[in-house]
C-alpha cells in the first residue's frame, strides 16, 4: 500500500501481480548544444539543463497475502496447526505471544490436488485494535485473506471461557475494520485430545450457533475433514480478498507546476518574478555558462519579463529574484 506521508492519503494498493502506480514524474530533459546551432554560430557552447522532477515523501505498508488467515487468542494452537498442515516451521511455545511475526505455509489437502496458502496471525487479544498485545501490528494482514480459521481453545488450558474468547476476537476484528467481521469463518475448537468426551464441543457449538470442526493438532484428529472443508469453502469464494481500501477512480498524480503567466510582486526592496514560463526558463539555464545566461536574458525579454518589471516600477540597480536567484535589474 502506497501512502503520501505528508497528507496520509492512500495513493495505491498494489494487490495483484505487475501492478504499477506512478507516484512522481521526472522532469523534462533540456535541449543539447546542437539545438542552438545557427548559420553564424555553428558550435554553440550553451545547452539547457533538465527540469527538476516531482518530489514526494512516501510511506509503504506491507501486507501478507494468503488464502486463509488463522486467528484466535494466544496459545489457541495457531502455530501448532500450521506446522502440522504445512512445511512451515513457526516458533511454538507454551506461553503467550510465542509468534512475533505472521507465518505463511502452503497446505495440500490430503487425497486431493487442491492446495492453499495459510497464515497464522499472532497477537490478538482484547484491545488488539488499540494496539494491545501485537494486534494493531498484525490485524492488517488479515485484510488480505479470503477465509478465516477461528481457533478456540476448547479445553480451556489457559483457564479461559471458549465462548467469550470467540466473541471477543470477533469484536476486535469489527473494531479494527468492520469489513473483517464480514469475512467468512470456519470455527475450529482445538486441543480436543485433552477432553474426556465431546460434550464441551457440542455445548460450544450450541452457544455460538455455528457448525464447528473440532481438531487435535497433537493427534491429527479432525485435521483432514477440516482441510477439505477449507478447500471446499475457498472454491466458492472470489480469488482475491473482498477487502480493499483503495479505489481505482482515486488514481491521481498531483501536478507540481508553477502558476501560468508572469507576475511581479514587490517584497521589501526586491522584485520577485513568478510564472510558469520564466520559472521553467530559469530551471533550464546553466548560470555557470555565459552563453546560457545571455540566452536566458534574451528569452526573458522575449516573454515579457522586462516589460512587467518596468510596469511594476523597477529601476536600474534594483534586485530581481527569479526562481530563488538574484539578479541586478538593468
PDB file of C-alpha atoms in Angstrom:
ATOM      1  CA  UNK A   1       0.000   0.000   0.000  1.00  0.00           C
ATOM      2  CA  UNK A   2       1.463   3.385  -1.000  1.00  0.00           C
ATOM      3  CA  UNK A   3       0.683   6.441   1.133  1.00  0.00           C
ATOM      4  CA  UNK A   4       1.619  10.098   0.740  1.00  0.00           C
ATOM      5  CA  UNK A   5       3.406  10.600   4.048  1.00  0.00           C
ATOM      6  CA  UNK A   6       2.639  14.316   4.314  1.00  0.00           C
ATOM      7  CA  UNK A   7      -1.131  14.088   3.847  1.00  0.00           C
ATOM      8  CA  UNK A   8      -1.632  10.474   4.936  1.00  0.00           C
ATOM      9  CA  UNK A   9      -3.647   9.897   1.740  1.00  0.00           C
ATOM     10  CA  UNK A  10      -3.555   6.416   0.228  1.00  0.00           C
ATOM     11  CA  UNK A  11      -2.253   6.595  -3.335  1.00  0.00           C
ATOM     12  CA  UNK A  12      -2.358   2.973  -4.487  1.00  0.00           C
ATOM     13  CA  UNK A  13      -2.943  -0.613  -3.429  1.00  0.00           C
ATOM     14  CA  UNK A  14      -0.612  -2.908  -5.382  1.00  0.00           C
ATOM     15  CA  UNK A  15      -2.524  -6.077  -4.605  1.00  0.00           C
ATOM     16  CA  UNK A  16      -2.038  -8.021  -7.832  1.00  0.00           C
ATOM     17  CA  UNK A  17       0.968  -9.108  -9.928  1.00  0.00           C
ATOM     18  CA  UNK A  18       2.593  -6.465 -12.169  1.00  0.00           C
ATOM     19  CA  UNK A  19       0.557  -3.640 -10.586  1.00  0.00           C
ATOM     20  CA  UNK A  20       2.144  -0.240 -11.151  1.00  0.00           C
ATOM     21  CA  UNK A  21       1.491   3.285  -9.924  1.00  0.00           C
ATOM     22  CA  UNK A  22       3.294   6.478 -10.891  1.00  0.00           C
ATOM     23  CA  UNK A  23       3.995   8.414  -7.713  1.00  0.00           C
ATOM     24  CA  UNK A  24       6.134  11.167  -9.268  1.00  0.00           C
ATOM     25  CA  UNK A  25       7.262  12.245 -12.708  1.00  0.00           C
ATOM     26  CA  UNK A  26      10.790  13.040 -13.778  1.00  0.00           C
ATOM     27  CA  UNK A  27      11.493  16.473 -15.233  1.00  0.00           C
ATOM     28  CA  UNK A  28      11.552  17.155 -18.939  1.00  0.00           C
ATOM     29  CA  UNK A  29      15.042  16.957 -20.411  1.00  0.00           C
ATOM     30  CA  UNK A  30      16.814  20.056 -21.681  1.00  0.00           C
ATOM     31  CA  UNK A  31      17.954  20.724 -25.251  1.00  0.00           C
ATOM     32  CA  UNK A  32      21.562  19.937 -26.115  1.00  0.00           C
ATOM     33  CA  UNK A  33      24.146  22.124 -27.874  1.00  0.00           C
ATOM     34  CA  UNK A  34      23.138  21.166 -31.449  1.00  0.00           C
ATOM     35  CA  UNK A  35      19.664  22.645 -30.918  1.00  0.00           C
ATOM     36  CA  UNK A  36      21.241  26.109 -30.502  1.00  0.00           C
ATOM     37  CA  UNK A  37      23.397  25.966 -33.635  1.00  0.00           C
ATOM     38  CA  UNK A  38      22.820  28.710 -36.231  1.00  0.00           C
ATOM     39  CA  UNK A  39      24.427  29.707 -39.513  1.00  0.00           C
ATOM     40  CA  UNK A  40      26.518  32.220 -37.588  1.00  0.00           C
ATOM     41  CA  UNK A  41      27.287  30.092 -34.520  1.00  0.00           C
ATOM     42  CA  UNK A  42      27.893  26.538 -35.706  1.00  0.00           C
ATOM     43  CA  UNK A  43      29.379  25.310 -32.409  1.00  0.00           C
ATOM     44  CA  UNK A  44      27.330  26.837 -29.564  1.00  0.00           C
ATOM     45  CA  UNK A  45      28.703  26.402 -26.077  1.00  0.00           C
ATOM     46  CA  UNK A  46      25.328  26.600 -24.322  1.00  0.00           C
ATOM     47  CA  UNK A  47      22.791  23.904 -23.563  1.00  0.00           C
ATOM     48  CA  UNK A  48      19.687  23.624 -21.397  1.00  0.00           C
ATOM     49  CA  UNK A  49      19.512  21.823 -18.087  1.00  0.00           C
ATOM     50  CA  UNK A  50      16.703  19.346 -17.486  1.00  0.00           C
ATOM     51  CA  UNK A  51      13.724  20.426 -15.425  1.00  0.00           C
ATOM     52  CA  UNK A  52      13.559  19.140 -11.838  1.00  0.00           C
ATOM     53  CA  UNK A  53      11.307  16.149 -11.273  1.00  0.00           C
ATOM     54  CA  UNK A  54       8.466  15.899  -8.804  1.00  0.00           C
ATOM     55  CA  UNK A  55       9.299  15.142  -5.200  1.00  0.00           C
ATOM     56  CA  UNK A  56       7.151  13.311  -2.682  1.00  0.00           C
ATOM     57  CA  UNK A  57       7.697  11.523   0.633  1.00  0.00           C
ATOM     58  CA  UNK A  58       6.055   8.106   0.665  1.00  0.00           C
ATOM     59  CA  UNK A  59       5.174   5.525   3.295  1.00  0.00           C
ATOM     60  CA  UNK A  60       4.930   1.907   2.165  1.00  0.00           C
ATOM     61  CA  UNK A  61       2.892  -0.630   4.129  1.00  0.00           C
ATOM     62  CA  UNK A  62       3.377  -4.352   3.549  1.00  0.00           C
ATOM     63  CA  UNK A  63       0.500  -6.796   3.920  1.00  0.00           C
ATOM     64  CA  UNK A  64       0.962 -10.531   3.594  1.00  0.00           C
ATOM     65  CA  UNK A  65      -1.380 -12.195   1.120  1.00  0.00           C
ATOM     66  CA  UNK A  66      -2.854 -15.614   1.979  1.00  0.00           C
ATOM     67  CA  UNK A  67      -5.988 -17.589   1.207  1.00  0.00           C
ATOM     68  CA  UNK A  68      -6.623 -18.428   4.847  1.00  0.00           C
ATOM     69  CA  UNK A  69      -5.893 -16.455   7.992  1.00  0.00           C
ATOM     70  CA  UNK A  70      -5.594 -18.458  11.220  1.00  0.00           C
ATOM     71  CA  UNK A  71      -6.807 -16.347  14.132  1.00  0.00           C
ATOM     72  CA  UNK A  72      -7.515 -16.836  17.819  1.00  0.00           C
ATOM     73  CA  UNK A  73      -6.277 -15.992  21.284  1.00  0.00           C
ATOM     74  CA  UNK A  74      -2.615 -16.652  22.148  1.00  0.00           C
ATOM     75  CA  UNK A  75      -1.940 -20.363  22.795  1.00  0.00           C
ATOM     76  CA  UNK A  76      -5.073 -21.448  20.924  1.00  0.00           C
ATOM     77  CA  UNK A  77      -2.829 -23.632  18.756  1.00  0.00           C
ATOM     78  CA  UNK A  78      -2.417 -21.491  15.614  1.00  0.00           C
ATOM     79  CA  UNK A  79       1.293 -22.140  15.091  1.00  0.00           C
ATOM     80  CA  UNK A  80       0.945 -25.810  16.000  1.00  0.00           C
ATOM     81  CA  UNK A  81      -1.800 -26.268  13.429  1.00  0.00           C
ATOM     82  CA  UNK A  82       0.240 -24.513  10.728  1.00  0.00           C
ATOM     83  CA  UNK A  83       3.245 -26.733  11.481  1.00  0.00           C
ATOM     84  CA  UNK A  84       1.059 -29.847  11.146  1.00  0.00           C
ATOM     85  CA  UNK A  85      -0.731 -28.968   7.920  1.00  0.00           C
ATOM     86  CA  UNK A  86       2.225 -27.372   6.071  1.00  0.00           C
ATOM     87  CA  UNK A  87       6.015 -27.345   5.913  1.00  0.00           C
ATOM     88  CA  UNK A  88       6.158 -24.058   7.840  1.00  0.00           C
ATOM     89  CA  UNK A  89       8.293 -24.081  10.990  1.00  0.00           C
ATOM     90  CA  UNK A  90       6.805 -21.419  13.274  1.00  0.00           C
ATOM     91  CA  UNK A  91       8.108 -20.971  16.800  1.00  0.00           C
ATOM     92  CA  UNK A  92       5.920 -22.949  19.201  1.00  0.00           C
ATOM     93  CA  UNK A  93       5.846 -22.491  22.988  1.00  0.00           C
ATOM     94  CA  UNK A  94       3.502 -22.832  25.938  1.00  0.00           C
ATOM     95  CA  UNK A  95       3.426 -19.101  26.646  1.00  0.00           C
ATOM     96  CA  UNK A  96       1.533 -16.182  25.043  1.00  0.00           C
ATOM     97  CA  UNK A  97       2.979 -14.279  22.074  1.00  0.00           C
ATOM     98  CA  UNK A  98       5.362 -17.042  21.074  1.00  0.00           C
ATOM     99  CA  UNK A  99       4.798 -15.950  17.471  1.00  0.00           C
ATOM    100  CA  UNK A 100       6.101 -12.437  16.820  1.00  0.00           C
ATOM    101  CA  UNK A 101       5.674 -12.414  13.031  1.00  0.00           C
ATOM    102  CA  UNK A 102       2.976 -13.886  10.784  1.00  0.00           C
ATOM    103  CA  UNK A 103       3.991 -17.254   9.335  1.00  0.00           C
ATOM    104  CA  UNK A 104       2.954 -18.487   5.903  1.00  0.00           C
ATOM    105  CA  UNK A 105       2.551 -22.115   4.891  1.00  0.00           C
ATOM    106  CA  UNK A 106       1.377 -23.900   1.742  1.00  0.00           C
ATOM    107  CA  UNK A 107      -1.236 -26.521   2.614  1.00  0.00           C
ATOM    108  CA  UNK A 108      -2.066 -29.522   0.418  1.00  0.00           C
ATOM    109  CA  UNK A 109      -5.379 -31.261   1.065  1.00  0.00           C
ATOM    110  CA  UNK A 110      -4.815 -34.992   1.742  1.00  0.00           C
ATOM    111  CA  UNK A 111      -6.018 -37.218  -1.104  1.00  0.00           C
ATOM    112  CA  UNK A 112      -6.749 -34.129  -3.182  1.00  0.00           C
ATOM    113  CA  UNK A 113      -4.936 -31.986  -5.745  1.00  0.00           C
ATOM    114  CA  UNK A 114      -6.096 -28.768  -4.134  1.00  0.00           C
ATOM    115  CA  UNK A 115      -3.844 -26.501  -2.074  1.00  0.00           C
ATOM    116  CA  UNK A 116      -3.981 -23.095  -0.413  1.00  0.00           C
ATOM    117  CA  UNK A 117      -1.784 -20.649   1.483  1.00  0.00           C
ATOM    118  CA  UNK A 118      -2.441 -20.184   5.201  1.00  0.00           C
ATOM    119  CA  UNK A 119      -1.030 -17.597   7.606  1.00  0.00           C
ATOM    120  CA  UNK A 120      -1.174 -17.657  11.379  1.00  0.00           C
ATOM    121  CA  UNK A 121      -1.894 -14.161  12.676  1.00  0.00           C
ATOM    122  CA  UNK A 122      -0.343 -13.556  16.111  1.00  0.00           C
ATOM    123  CA  UNK A 123      -1.112 -11.161  18.900  1.00  0.00           C
ATOM    124  CA  UNK A 124      -4.914 -10.956  19.001  1.00  0.00           C
ATOM    125  CA  UNK A 125      -6.291 -10.241  22.469  1.00  0.00           C
ATOM    126  CA  UNK A 126      -8.900  -7.910  23.928  1.00  0.00           C
ATOM    127  CA  UNK A 127      -7.926  -4.377  22.906  1.00  0.00           C
ATOM    128  CA  UNK A 128      -5.893  -5.574  19.896  1.00  0.00           C
ATOM    129  CA  UNK A 129      -7.480  -2.905  17.665  1.00  0.00           C
ATOM    130  CA  UNK A 130      -5.991  -0.271  20.007  1.00  0.00           C
ATOM    131  CA  UNK A 131      -2.522  -1.787  19.837  1.00  0.00           C
ATOM    132  CA  UNK A 132      -2.649  -4.060  22.875  1.00  0.00           C
ATOM    133  CA  UNK A 133      -0.669  -7.272  22.536  1.00  0.00           C
ATOM    134  CA  UNK A 134       0.584  -7.344  18.956  1.00  0.00           C
ATOM    135  CA  UNK A 135      -2.852  -6.765  17.468  1.00  0.00           C
ATOM    136  CA  UNK A 136      -2.639  -3.484  15.578  1.00  0.00           C
ATOM    137  CA  UNK A 137       0.676  -4.620  14.070  1.00  0.00           C
ATOM    138  CA  UNK A 138      -0.809  -7.754  12.554  1.00  0.00           C
ATOM    139  CA  UNK A 139      -4.544  -7.163  12.164  1.00  0.00           C
ATOM    140  CA  UNK A 140      -3.918  -5.520   8.788  1.00  0.00           C
ATOM    141  CA  UNK A 141      -2.552  -8.823   7.424  1.00  0.00           C
ATOM    142  CA  UNK A 142      -5.988 -10.398   7.890  1.00  0.00           C
ATOM    143  CA  UNK A 143      -7.343  -7.918   5.345  1.00  0.00           C
ATOM    144  CA  UNK A 144      -5.542  -9.838   2.599  1.00  0.00           C
ATOM    145  CA  UNK A 145      -7.164 -13.206   3.357  1.00  0.00           C
ATOM    146  CA  UNK A 146     -10.295 -14.768   1.849  1.00  0.00           C
ATOM    147  CA  UNK A 147     -11.279 -17.049   4.705  1.00  0.00           C
ATOM    148  CA  UNK A 148     -10.620 -17.130   8.453  1.00  0.00           C
ATOM    149  CA  UNK A 149      -9.952 -20.197  10.579  1.00  0.00           C
ATOM    150  CA  UNK A 150     -11.036 -19.115  14.044  1.00  0.00           C
ATOM    151  CA  UNK A 151      -9.255 -21.346  16.576  1.00  0.00           C
ATOM    152  CA  UNK A 152     -10.677 -21.611  20.080  1.00  0.00           C
ATOM    153  CA  UNK A 153      -9.004 -23.468  22.982  1.00  0.00           C
ATOM    154  CA  UNK A 154     -11.964 -25.677  23.871  1.00  0.00           C
ATOM    155  CA  UNK A 155     -10.036 -27.441  26.669  1.00  0.00           C
ATOM    156  CA  UNK A 156      -9.575 -24.093  28.448  1.00  0.00           C
ATOM    157  CA  UNK A 157      -5.923 -24.858  29.120  1.00  0.00           C
ATOM    158  CA  UNK A 158      -5.400 -21.181  29.976  1.00  0.00           C
ATOM    159  CA  UNK A 159      -8.490 -21.140  32.200  1.00  0.00           C
ATOM    160  CA  UNK A 160     -10.445 -19.016  29.728  1.00  0.00           C
ATOM    161  CA  UNK A 161     -14.071 -19.192  28.589  1.00  0.00           C
ATOM    162  CA  UNK A 162     -14.080 -20.508  24.968  1.00  0.00           C
ATOM    163  CA  UNK A 163     -17.370 -18.777  24.089  1.00  0.00           C
ATOM    164  CA  UNK A 164     -16.169 -15.469  25.496  1.00  0.00           C
ATOM    165  CA  UNK A 165     -12.875 -15.795  23.596  1.00  0.00           C
ATOM    166  CA  UNK A 166     -14.760 -16.462  20.361  1.00  0.00           C
ATOM    167  CA  UNK A 167     -16.932 -13.345  20.688  1.00  0.00           C
ATOM    168  CA  UNK A 168     -14.049 -11.168  21.916  1.00  0.00           C
ATOM    169  CA  UNK A 169     -11.875 -11.903  18.875  1.00  0.00           C
ATOM    170  CA  UNK A 170     -14.785 -11.134  16.543  1.00  0.00           C
ATOM    171  CA  UNK A 171     -15.351  -7.837  18.342  1.00  0.00           C
ATOM    172  CA  UNK A 172     -11.696  -6.897  17.852  1.00  0.00           C
ATOM    173  CA  UNK A 173     -11.937  -7.641  14.133  1.00  0.00           C
ATOM    174  CA  UNK A 174     -15.028  -5.447  13.792  1.00  0.00           C
ATOM    175  CA  UNK A 175     -13.476  -2.578  15.758  1.00  0.00           C
ATOM    176  CA  UNK A 176     -10.320  -2.616  13.631  1.00  0.00           C
ATOM    177  CA  UNK A 177     -12.189  -2.833  10.327  1.00  0.00           C
ATOM    178  CA  UNK A 178     -15.934  -3.627  10.121  1.00  0.00           C
ATOM    179  CA  UNK A 179     -15.287  -5.483   6.859  1.00  0.00           C
ATOM    180  CA  UNK A 180     -13.120  -8.019   8.687  1.00  0.00           C
ATOM    181  CA  UNK A 181     -16.112  -9.201  10.675  1.00  0.00           C
ATOM    182  CA  UNK A 182     -17.842  -9.990   7.364  1.00  0.00           C
ATOM    183  CA  UNK A 183     -15.128 -12.368   6.145  1.00  0.00           C
ATOM    184  CA  UNK A 184     -16.316 -15.997   6.146  1.00  0.00           C
ATOM    185  CA  UNK A 185     -15.104 -18.040   9.107  1.00  0.00           C
ATOM    186  CA  UNK A 186     -14.693 -21.699   9.945  1.00  0.00           C
ATOM    187  CA  UNK A 187     -14.808 -22.241  13.700  1.00  0.00           C
ATOM    188  CA  UNK A 188     -12.190 -24.697  14.994  1.00  0.00           C
ATOM    189  CA  UNK A 189     -12.258 -25.888  18.628  1.00  0.00           C
ATOM    190  CA  UNK A 190      -8.722 -27.098  19.400  1.00  0.00           C
ATOM    191  CA  UNK A 191      -6.996 -29.462  21.856  1.00  0.00           C
ATOM    192  CA  UNK A 192      -9.885 -31.932  21.923  1.00  0.00           C
ATOM    193  CA  UNK A 193      -7.399 -34.643  22.905  1.00  0.00           C
ATOM    194  CA  UNK A 194      -7.473 -33.100  26.396  1.00  0.00           C
ATOM    195  CA  UNK A 195     -11.255 -33.529  26.733  1.00  0.00           C
ATOM    196  CA  UNK A 196     -12.881 -36.558  28.379  1.00  0.00           C
ATOM    197  CA  UNK A 197     -15.736 -36.552  25.817  1.00  0.00           C
ATOM    198  CA  UNK A 198     -17.459 -34.432  23.142  1.00  0.00           C
ATOM    199  CA  UNK A 199     -19.880 -32.701  25.488  1.00  0.00           C
ATOM    200  CA  UNK A 200     -17.930 -29.424  25.734  1.00  0.00           C
ATOM    201  CA  UNK A 201     -17.586 -29.223  21.926  1.00  0.00           C
ATOM    202  CA  UNK A 202     -21.317 -29.750  21.448  1.00  0.00           C
ATOM    203  CA  UNK A 203     -22.147 -27.166  24.102  1.00  0.00           C
ATOM    204  CA  UNK A 204     -19.756 -24.662  22.484  1.00  0.00           C
ATOM    205  CA  UNK A 205     -21.374 -25.199  19.061  1.00  0.00           C
ATOM    206  CA  UNK A 206     -24.806 -24.531  20.544  1.00  0.00           C
ATOM    207  CA  UNK A 207     -23.586 -21.381  22.301  1.00  0.00           C
ATOM    208  CA  UNK A 208     -22.055 -19.816  19.194  1.00  0.00           C
ATOM    209  CA  UNK A 209     -24.798 -21.090  16.892  1.00  0.00           C
ATOM    210  CA  UNK A 210     -22.323 -22.263  14.258  1.00  0.00           C
ATOM    211  CA  UNK A 211     -21.074 -25.526  12.807  1.00  0.00           C
ATOM    212  CA  UNK A 212     -17.628 -26.332  14.179  1.00  0.00           C
ATOM    213  CA  UNK A 213     -14.686 -28.509  13.149  1.00  0.00           C
ATOM    214  CA  UNK A 214     -13.036 -29.784  16.346  1.00  0.00           C
ATOM    215  CA  UNK A 215      -9.404 -30.871  15.980  1.00  0.00           C
ATOM    216  CA  UNK A 216      -6.372 -32.063  17.867  1.00  0.00           C
ATOM    217  CA  UNK A 217      -3.134 -30.977  16.228  1.00  0.00           C
ATOM    218  CA  UNK A 218      -1.265 -33.253  18.637  1.00  0.00           C
ATOM    219  CA  UNK A 219      -3.042 -36.416  17.426  1.00  0.00           C
ATOM    220  CA  UNK A 220      -4.102 -35.198  13.944  1.00  0.00           C
ATOM    221  CA  UNK A 221      -7.720 -35.928  14.815  1.00  0.00           C
ATOM    222  CA  UNK A 222     -10.147 -33.912  12.686  1.00  0.00           C
ATOM    223  CA  UNK A 223      -7.380 -32.360  10.544  1.00  0.00           C
ATOM    224  CA  UNK A 224      -8.328 -33.954   7.199  1.00  0.00           C
ATOM    225  CA  UNK A 225     -12.069 -33.077   7.427  1.00  0.00           C
ATOM    226  CA  UNK A 226     -11.088 -29.522   8.347  1.00  0.00           C
ATOM    227  CA  UNK A 227      -8.743 -29.116   5.370  1.00  0.00           C
ATOM    228  CA  UNK A 228     -11.345 -30.481   2.972  1.00  0.00           C
ATOM    229  CA  UNK A 229     -13.938 -28.082   4.385  1.00  0.00           C
ATOM    230  CA  UNK A 230     -11.488 -25.187   3.934  1.00  0.00           C
ATOM    231  CA  UNK A 231     -10.767 -26.153   0.315  1.00  0.00           C
ATOM    232  CA  UNK A 232     -14.498 -26.558  -0.431  1.00  0.00           C
ATOM    233  CA  UNK A 233     -15.216 -23.115   1.015  1.00  0.00           C
ATOM    234  CA  UNK A 234     -12.365 -21.487  -0.896  1.00  0.00           C
ATOM    235  CA  UNK A 235     -13.748 -22.955  -4.143  1.00  0.00           C
ATOM    236  CA  UNK A 236     -16.870 -20.823  -3.622  1.00  0.00           C
ATOM    237  CA  UNK A 237     -15.050 -17.556  -2.820  1.00  0.00           C
ATOM    238  CA  UNK A 238     -13.510 -14.895  -5.113  1.00  0.00           C
ATOM    239  CA  UNK A 239      -9.806 -15.358  -5.841  1.00  0.00           C
ATOM    240  CA  UNK A 240      -8.896 -12.109  -4.059  1.00  0.00           C
ATOM    241  CA  UNK A 241      -9.822 -10.699  -0.693  1.00  0.00           C
ATOM    242  CA  UNK A 242     -13.029  -8.639  -0.915  1.00  0.00           C
ATOM    243  CA  UNK A 243     -11.488  -6.016   1.378  1.00  0.00           C
ATOM    244  CA  UNK A 244      -9.986  -3.072  -0.477  1.00  0.00           C
ATOM    245  CA  UNK A 245      -9.150   0.307   0.974  1.00  0.00           C
ATOM    246  CA  UNK A 246      -8.274   1.818  -2.379  1.00  0.00           C
ATOM    247  CA  UNK A 247     -10.456   2.563  -5.388  1.00  0.00           C
ATOM    248  CA  UNK A 248      -9.156   2.819  -8.945  1.00  0.00           C
ATOM    249  CA  UNK A 249     -11.021   6.077  -9.543  1.00  0.00           C
ATOM    250  CA  UNK A 250      -8.951   7.681  -6.784  1.00  0.00           C
ATOM    251  CA  UNK A 251      -5.876   7.441  -9.026  1.00  0.00           C
ATOM    252  CA  UNK A 252      -4.281  10.822  -9.473  1.00  0.00           C
ATOM    253  CA  UNK A 253      -0.888  12.431  -9.711  1.00  0.00           C
ATOM    254  CA  UNK A 254      -0.685  15.850  -8.120  1.00  0.00           C
ATOM    255  CA  UNK A 255       0.813  18.319 -10.574  1.00  0.00           C
ATOM    256  CA  UNK A 256       3.623  20.371  -9.073  1.00  0.00           C
ATOM    257  CA  UNK A 257       3.913  23.068 -11.733  1.00  0.00           C
ATOM    258  CA  UNK A 258       4.371  26.858 -11.416  1.00  0.00           C
ATOM    259  CA  UNK A 259       1.449  29.208 -11.922  1.00  0.00           C
ATOM    260  CA  UNK A 260       0.812  30.262 -15.530  1.00  0.00           C
ATOM    261  CA  UNK A 261       1.610  33.791 -16.717  1.00  0.00           C
ATOM    262  CA  UNK A 262       4.267  36.177 -15.431  1.00  0.00           C
ATOM    263  CA  UNK A 263       3.713  38.027 -12.174  1.00  0.00           C
ATOM    264  CA  UNK A 264       5.908  40.591 -10.435  1.00  0.00           C
ATOM    265  CA  UNK A 265       5.480  41.178  -6.701  1.00  0.00           C
ATOM    266  CA  UNK A 266       7.311  43.684  -4.515  1.00  0.00           C
ATOM    267  CA  UNK A 267       8.787  42.123  -1.389  1.00  0.00           C
ATOM    268  CA  UNK A 268      10.674  44.622   0.798  1.00  0.00           C
ATOM    269  CA  UNK A 269      13.030  46.315  -1.673  1.00  0.00           C
ATOM    270  CA  UNK A 270      13.143  43.391  -4.115  1.00  0.00           C
ATOM    271  CA  UNK A 271      11.041  42.405  -7.125  1.00  0.00           C
ATOM    272  CA  UNK A 272      10.019  38.744  -7.192  1.00  0.00           C
ATOM    273  CA  UNK A 273       9.104  37.327 -10.594  1.00  0.00           C
ATOM    274  CA  UNK A 274       6.944  34.179 -10.765  1.00  0.00           C
ATOM    275  CA  UNK A 275       5.151  32.291 -13.520  1.00  0.00           C
ATOM    276  CA  UNK A 276       5.363  29.012 -15.361  1.00  0.00           C
ATOM    277  CA  UNK A 277       7.370  30.149 -18.395  1.00  0.00           C
ATOM    278  CA  UNK A 278      10.005  32.182 -16.591  1.00  0.00           C
ATOM    279  CA  UNK A 279      10.482  29.583 -13.826  1.00  0.00           C
ATOM    280  CA  UNK A 280      10.940  26.813 -16.380  1.00  0.00           C
ATOM    281  CA  UNK A 281      13.355  29.045 -18.299  1.00  0.00           C
ATOM    282  CA  UNK A 282      15.390  29.629 -15.130  1.00  0.00           C
ATOM    283  CA  UNK A 283      15.357  25.914 -14.253  1.00  0.00           C
ATOM    284  CA  UNK A 284      16.753  25.032 -17.665  1.00  0.00           C
ATOM    285  CA  UNK A 285      19.547  27.618 -17.581  1.00  0.00           C
ATOM    286  CA  UNK A 286      23.110  26.774 -16.572  1.00  0.00           C
ATOM    287  CA  UNK A 287      24.081  30.035 -14.867  1.00  0.00           C
ATOM    288  CA  UNK A 288      27.737  28.998 -14.852  1.00  0.00           C
ATOM    289  CA  UNK A 289      27.738  29.268 -18.653  1.00  0.00           C
ATOM    290  CA  UNK A 290      27.942  32.813 -20.106  1.00  0.00           C
ATOM    291  CA  UNK A 291      26.237  31.843 -23.365  1.00  0.00           C
ATOM    292  CA  UNK A 292      23.385  30.231 -21.419  1.00  0.00           C
ATOM    293  CA  UNK A 293      22.997  33.361 -19.273  1.00  0.00           C
ATOM    294  CA  UNK A 294      22.843  35.578 -22.364  1.00  0.00           C
ATOM    295  CA  UNK A 295      20.184  33.276 -23.814  1.00  0.00           C
ATOM    296  CA  UNK A 296      18.259  33.491 -20.523  1.00  0.00           C
ATOM    297  CA  UNK A 297      18.249  37.310 -20.637  1.00  0.00           C
ATOM    298  CA  UNK A 298      17.233  37.273 -24.307  1.00  0.00           C
ATOM    299  CA  UNK A 299      14.335  34.873 -23.688  1.00  0.00           C
ATOM    300  CA  UNK A 300      13.246  36.738 -20.532  1.00  0.00           C
ATOM    301  CA  UNK A 301      12.903  39.903 -22.603  1.00  0.00           C
ATOM    302  CA  UNK A 302      11.069  37.995 -25.321  1.00  0.00           C
ATOM    303  CA  UNK A 303       8.410  36.563 -22.993  1.00  0.00           C
ATOM    304  CA  UNK A 304       7.773  39.924 -21.315  1.00  0.00           C
ATOM    305  CA  UNK A 305       9.635  39.735 -18.015  1.00  0.00           C
ATOM    306  CA  UNK A 306      11.325  43.129 -18.524  1.00  0.00           C
ATOM    307  CA  UNK A 307       8.031  44.748 -19.542  1.00  0.00           C
ATOM    308  CA  UNK A 308       6.366  43.503 -16.365  1.00  0.00           C
ATOM    309  CA  UNK A 309       9.281  44.719 -14.233  1.00  0.00           C
ATOM    310  CA  UNK A 310       9.071  48.177 -15.810  1.00  0.00           C
ATOM    311  CA  UNK A 311       5.314  48.319 -15.140  1.00  0.00           C
ATOM    312  CA  UNK A 312       5.967  47.351 -11.505  1.00  0.00           C
ATOM    313  CA  UNK A 313       8.354  50.304 -11.154  1.00  0.00           C
ATOM    314  CA  UNK A 314      11.706  48.519 -11.182  1.00  0.00           C
ATOM    315  CA  UNK A 315      14.726  50.843 -11.565  1.00  0.00           C
ATOM    316  CA  UNK A 316      18.300  50.080 -12.680  1.00  0.00           C
ATOM    317  CA  UNK A 317      20.204  48.533  -9.785  1.00  0.00           C
ATOM    318  CA  UNK A 318      17.125  47.017  -8.114  1.00  0.00           C
ATOM    319  CA  UNK A 319      17.303  43.359  -7.107  1.00  0.00           C
ATOM    320  CA  UNK A 320      15.150  40.946  -9.095  1.00  0.00           C
ATOM    321  CA  UNK A 321      14.526  37.427  -7.798  1.00  0.00           C
ATOM    322  CA  UNK A 322      13.588  34.642 -10.235  1.00  0.00           C
ATOM    323  CA  UNK A 323      13.306  31.022  -9.075  1.00  0.00           C
ATOM    324  CA  UNK A 324      15.372  31.794  -5.970  1.00  0.00           C
ATOM    325  CA  UNK A 325      18.174  33.503  -7.926  1.00  0.00           C
ATOM    326  CA  UNK A 326      19.032  37.211  -7.525  1.00  0.00           C
ATOM    327  CA  UNK A 327      19.737  39.481 -10.480  1.00  0.00           C
ATOM    328  CA  UNK A 328      20.568  43.194 -10.806  1.00  0.00           C
ATOM    329  CA  UNK A 329      17.983  44.924 -12.981  1.00  0.00           C
ATOM    330  CA  UNK A 330      19.414  46.902 -15.914  1.00  0.00           C
TER     331      UNK A 330
END
